[in-house]
């Protein structure tokens, strides 16, 4: 499968714990995006990368969230001191480096904070 | 700031009828307008998109129209089939590819 891969697919954690999600984009895609989706809502933009550079981070994202893409390939999204409100599906997407390129989404990582 | 409004939130149609979903956006820099279909528990998948230099695009039973002056765009599905039942999201994007999504429309096609 050469699509976007995300791990783990599901994560259940207790409030206050740290969690990390990994995203492996389509290999030739330079752009990588993280979105969050809650039930009944559209994906909400969190942050995105052009190669290893993080170009924008949503102002809605608290300091507990951090994302990296150290070698311009896979990316990680870490949430520190999780809260119940962090429960959501975290979607990763990648796209080729051109104007208005289609975003290819992964299956997502579902986080449940107890 | 960026904002994409989508209506209706739910849409029930009889099989064979047409379905229309409308979206408006606020960011004048938006130049790319995709539509995604998401089935329950699955990833969003692109079904059609349109760029700002085009007013209308059609792909079989699906068409999208764009009015940049009014900042609105619409999805039209003709001859609906039960497999068209899903949540549909509109989005507006800039040159960097960052997309802002609407809240989604739950489409139910009844046989």
Short mmCIF file of N, CA and C in Angstrom, two decimals, chain B residues 39-101:
data_model
loop_
_atom_site.label_atom_id
_atom_site.label_comp_id
_atom_site.label_asym_id
_atom_site.label_seq_id
_atom_site.Cartn_x
_atom_site.Cartn_y
_atom_site.Cartn_z
N UNK B 39 -17.13 8.16 4.01
CA UNK B 39 -18.04 7.13 4.50
C UNK B 39 -17.69 6.83 5.94
N UNK B 40 -18.64 6.25 6.64
CA UNK B 40 -18.51 6.04 8.08
C UNK B 40 -17.25 5.25 8.41
N UNK B 41 -16.40 5.83 9.25
CA UNK B 41 -15.18 5.16 9.67
C UNK B 41 -14.07 5.14 8.65
N UNK B 42 -14.26 5.86 7.55
CA UNK B 42 -13.24 5.86 6.50
C UNK B 42 -12.59 7.24 6.36
N UNK B 43 -11.52 7.29 5.59
CA UNK B 43 -10.83 8.55 5.35
C UNK B 43 -11.60 9.39 4.34
N UNK B 44 -11.45 10.71 4.41
CA UNK B 44 -12.04 11.56 3.35
C UNK B 44 -11.35 11.27 2.02
N UNK B 45 -12.16 11.20 0.96
CA UNK B 45 -11.59 10.96 -0.36
C UNK B 45 -12.11 12.00 -1.33
N UNK B 46 -11.21 12.51 -2.14
CA UNK B 46 -11.55 13.54 -3.11
C UNK B 46 -12.47 12.97 -4.18
N UNK B 47 -13.56 13.69 -4.46
CA UNK B 47 -14.45 13.25 -5.54
C UNK B 47 -14.41 14.20 -6.74
N UNK B 48 -14.17 15.47 -6.49
CA UNK B 48 -14.07 16.43 -7.56
C UNK B 48 -13.47 17.71 -7.00
N UNK B 49 -12.80 18.48 -7.84
CA UNK B 49 -12.27 19.75 -7.38
C UNK B 49 -12.36 20.78 -8.52
N UNK B 50 -12.23 22.02 -8.14
CA UNK B 50 -12.29 23.09 -9.13
C UNK B 50 -11.33 24.19 -8.72
N UNK B 51 -10.72 24.81 -9.70
CA UNK B 51 -9.76 25.88 -9.41
C UNK B 51 -10.38 27.20 -9.80
N UNK B 52 -9.78 28.28 -9.32
CA UNK B 52 -10.44 29.57 -9.37
C UNK B 52 -10.57 30.14 -10.79
N UNK B 53 -9.87 29.57 -11.75
CA UNK B 53 -9.97 30.09 -13.11
C UNK B 53 -11.04 29.37 -13.94
N UNK B 54 -11.82 28.54 -13.26
CA UNK B 54 -12.85 27.75 -13.93
C UNK B 54 -14.17 27.98 -13.22
N UNK B 55 -15.26 28.07 -13.97
CA UNK B 55 -16.55 28.32 -13.37
C UNK B 55 -17.37 27.06 -13.11
N UNK B 56 -17.08 26.02 -13.88
CA UNK B 56 -17.87 24.79 -13.73
C UNK B 56 -17.03 23.60 -14.19
N UNK B 57 -17.27 22.48 -13.53
CA UNK B 57 -16.56 21.25 -13.89
C UNK B 57 -17.50 20.09 -13.67
N UNK B 58 -17.47 19.12 -14.57
CA UNK B 58 -18.38 17.98 -14.46
C UNK B 58 -17.61 16.67 -14.63
N UNK B 59 -18.01 15.68 -13.84
CA UNK B 59 -17.41 14.35 -13.95
C UNK B 59 -18.52 13.34 -13.76
N UNK B 60 -19.04 12.85 -14.86
CA UNK B 60 -20.15 11.89 -14.85
C UNK B 60 -21.35 12.48 -14.12
N UNK B 61 -21.75 11.92 -13.00
CA UNK B 61 -22.96 12.39 -12.30
C UNK B 61 -22.67 13.54 -11.33
N UNK B 62 -21.43 13.92 -11.24
CA UNK B 62 -21.05 14.95 -10.27
C UNK B 62 -20.60 16.22 -10.99
N UNK B 63 -21.05 17.36 -10.51
CA UNK B 63 -20.62 18.64 -11.07
C UNK B 63 -20.39 19.63 -9.94
N UNK B 64 -19.50 20.55 -10.17
CA UNK B 64 -19.23 21.61 -9.21
C UNK B 64 -19.24 22.94 -9.94
N UNK B 65 -19.83 23.95 -9.32
CA UNK B 65 -19.83 25.29 -9.87
C UNK B 65 -19.18 26.25 -8.88
N UNK B 66 -18.54 27.27 -9.40
CA UNK B 66 -17.84 28.24 -8.57
C UNK B 66 -18.19 29.64 -9.01
N UNK B 67 -18.53 30.48 -8.06
CA UNK B 67 -18.75 31.90 -8.29
C UNK B 67 -17.78 32.65 -7.40
N UNK B 68 -16.65 33.06 -7.96
CA UNK B 68 -15.62 33.71 -7.14
C UNK B 68 -16.05 35.09 -6.67
N UNK B 69 -16.85 35.77 -7.46
CA UNK B 69 -17.30 37.10 -7.05
C UNK B 69 -18.14 37.02 -5.78
N UNK B 70 -19.05 36.06 -5.77
CA UNK B 70 -19.93 35.88 -4.61
C UNK B 70 -19.30 35.00 -3.54
N UNK B 71 -18.16 34.39 -3.85
CA UNK B 71 -17.46 33.50 -2.93
C UNK B 71 -18.34 32.33 -2.52
N UNK B 72 -18.96 31.70 -3.49
CA UNK B 72 -19.67 30.48 -3.17
C UNK B 72 -19.49 29.44 -4.26
N UNK B 73 -19.59 28.19 -3.86
CA UNK B 73 -19.45 27.06 -4.78
C UNK B 73 -20.39 25.94 -4.34
N UNK B 74 -20.77 25.14 -5.31
CA UNK B 74 -21.80 24.14 -5.07
C UNK B 74 -21.43 22.79 -5.68
N UNK B 75 -21.94 21.75 -5.05
CA UNK B 75 -21.79 20.37 -5.56
C UNK B 75 -23.16 19.88 -6.00
N UNK B 76 -23.21 19.30 -7.18
CA UNK B 76 -24.45 18.77 -7.71
C UNK B 76 -24.24 17.28 -8.02
N UNK B 77 -25.11 16.46 -7.46
CA UNK B 77 -25.07 15.02 -7.76
C UNK B 77 -26.39 14.68 -8.44
N UNK B 78 -26.33 14.19 -9.65
CA UNK B 78 -27.55 13.82 -10.37
C UNK B 78 -27.75 12.30 -10.31
N UNK B 79 -28.98 11.89 -10.53
CA UNK B 79 -29.34 10.46 -10.57
C UNK B 79 -28.75 9.73 -9.37
N UNK B 80 -29.04 10.23 -8.18
CA UNK B 80 -28.43 9.67 -6.97
C UNK B 80 -28.71 8.18 -6.81
N UNK B 81 -27.73 7.51 -6.22
CA UNK B 81 -27.81 6.07 -5.97
C UNK B 81 -27.53 5.83 -4.49
N UNK B 82 -27.98 4.71 -3.94
CA UNK B 82 -27.74 4.45 -2.51
C UNK B 82 -26.27 4.55 -2.11
N UNK B 83 -25.36 4.18 -3.00
CA UNK B 83 -23.93 4.26 -2.66
C UNK B 83 -23.41 5.70 -2.59
N UNK B 84 -24.26 6.67 -2.96
CA UNK B 84 -23.88 8.07 -2.78
C UNK B 84 -24.08 8.52 -1.33
N UNK B 85 -24.73 7.69 -0.53
CA UNK B 85 -24.95 8.04 0.88
C UNK B 85 -23.62 8.12 1.61
N UNK B 86 -23.35 9.27 2.21
CA UNK B 86 -22.09 9.53 2.90
C UNK B 86 -22.13 10.95 3.43
N UNK B 87 -21.05 11.36 4.06
CA UNK B 87 -20.89 12.77 4.44
C UNK B 87 -20.00 13.44 3.41
N UNK B 88 -20.43 14.58 2.92
CA UNK B 88 -19.68 15.33 1.92
C UNK B 88 -19.16 16.62 2.54
N UNK B 89 -17.89 16.89 2.30
CA UNK B 89 -17.26 18.10 2.81
C UNK B 89 -16.78 18.97 1.66
N UNK B 90 -17.08 20.25 1.73
CA UNK B 90 -16.44 21.19 0.82
C UNK B 90 -15.22 21.76 1.53
N UNK B 91 -14.32 22.31 0.77
CA UNK B 91 -13.13 22.93 1.35
C UNK B 91 -12.65 24.04 0.43
N UNK B 92 -11.94 24.98 1.02
CA UNK B 92 -11.32 26.07 0.26
C UNK B 92 -9.85 26.11 0.63
N UNK B 93 -9.00 26.21 -0.38
CA UNK B 93 -7.57 26.17 -0.14
C UNK B 93 -6.81 27.28 -0.82
N UNK B 94 -5.60 27.52 -0.30
CA UNK B 94 -4.73 28.54 -0.86
C UNK B 94 -3.61 27.87 -1.66
N UNK B 95 -2.65 28.66 -2.09
CA UNK B 95 -1.56 28.14 -2.92
C UNK B 95 -0.67 27.16 -2.20
N UNK B 96 -0.68 27.17 -0.89
CA UNK B 96 0.12 26.23 -0.12
C UNK B 96 -0.59 24.90 0.09
N UNK B 97 -1.84 24.84 -0.36
CA UNK B 97 -2.56 23.58 -0.24
C UNK B 97 -3.28 23.40 1.07
N UNK B 98 -3.13 24.36 1.99
CA UNK B 98 -3.84 24.26 3.26
C UNK B 98 -5.33 24.42 3.00
N UNK B 99 -6.13 23.47 3.48
CA UNK B 99 -7.57 23.49 3.26
C UNK B 99 -8.33 23.84 4.52
N UNK B 100 -9.36 24.64 4.36
CA UNK B 100 -10.34 24.87 5.43
C UNK B 100 -11.61 24.16 4.99
N UNK B 101 -12.14 23.31 5.87
CA UNK B 101 -13.28 22.47 5.53
C UNK B 101 -14.58 23.05 6.08
#
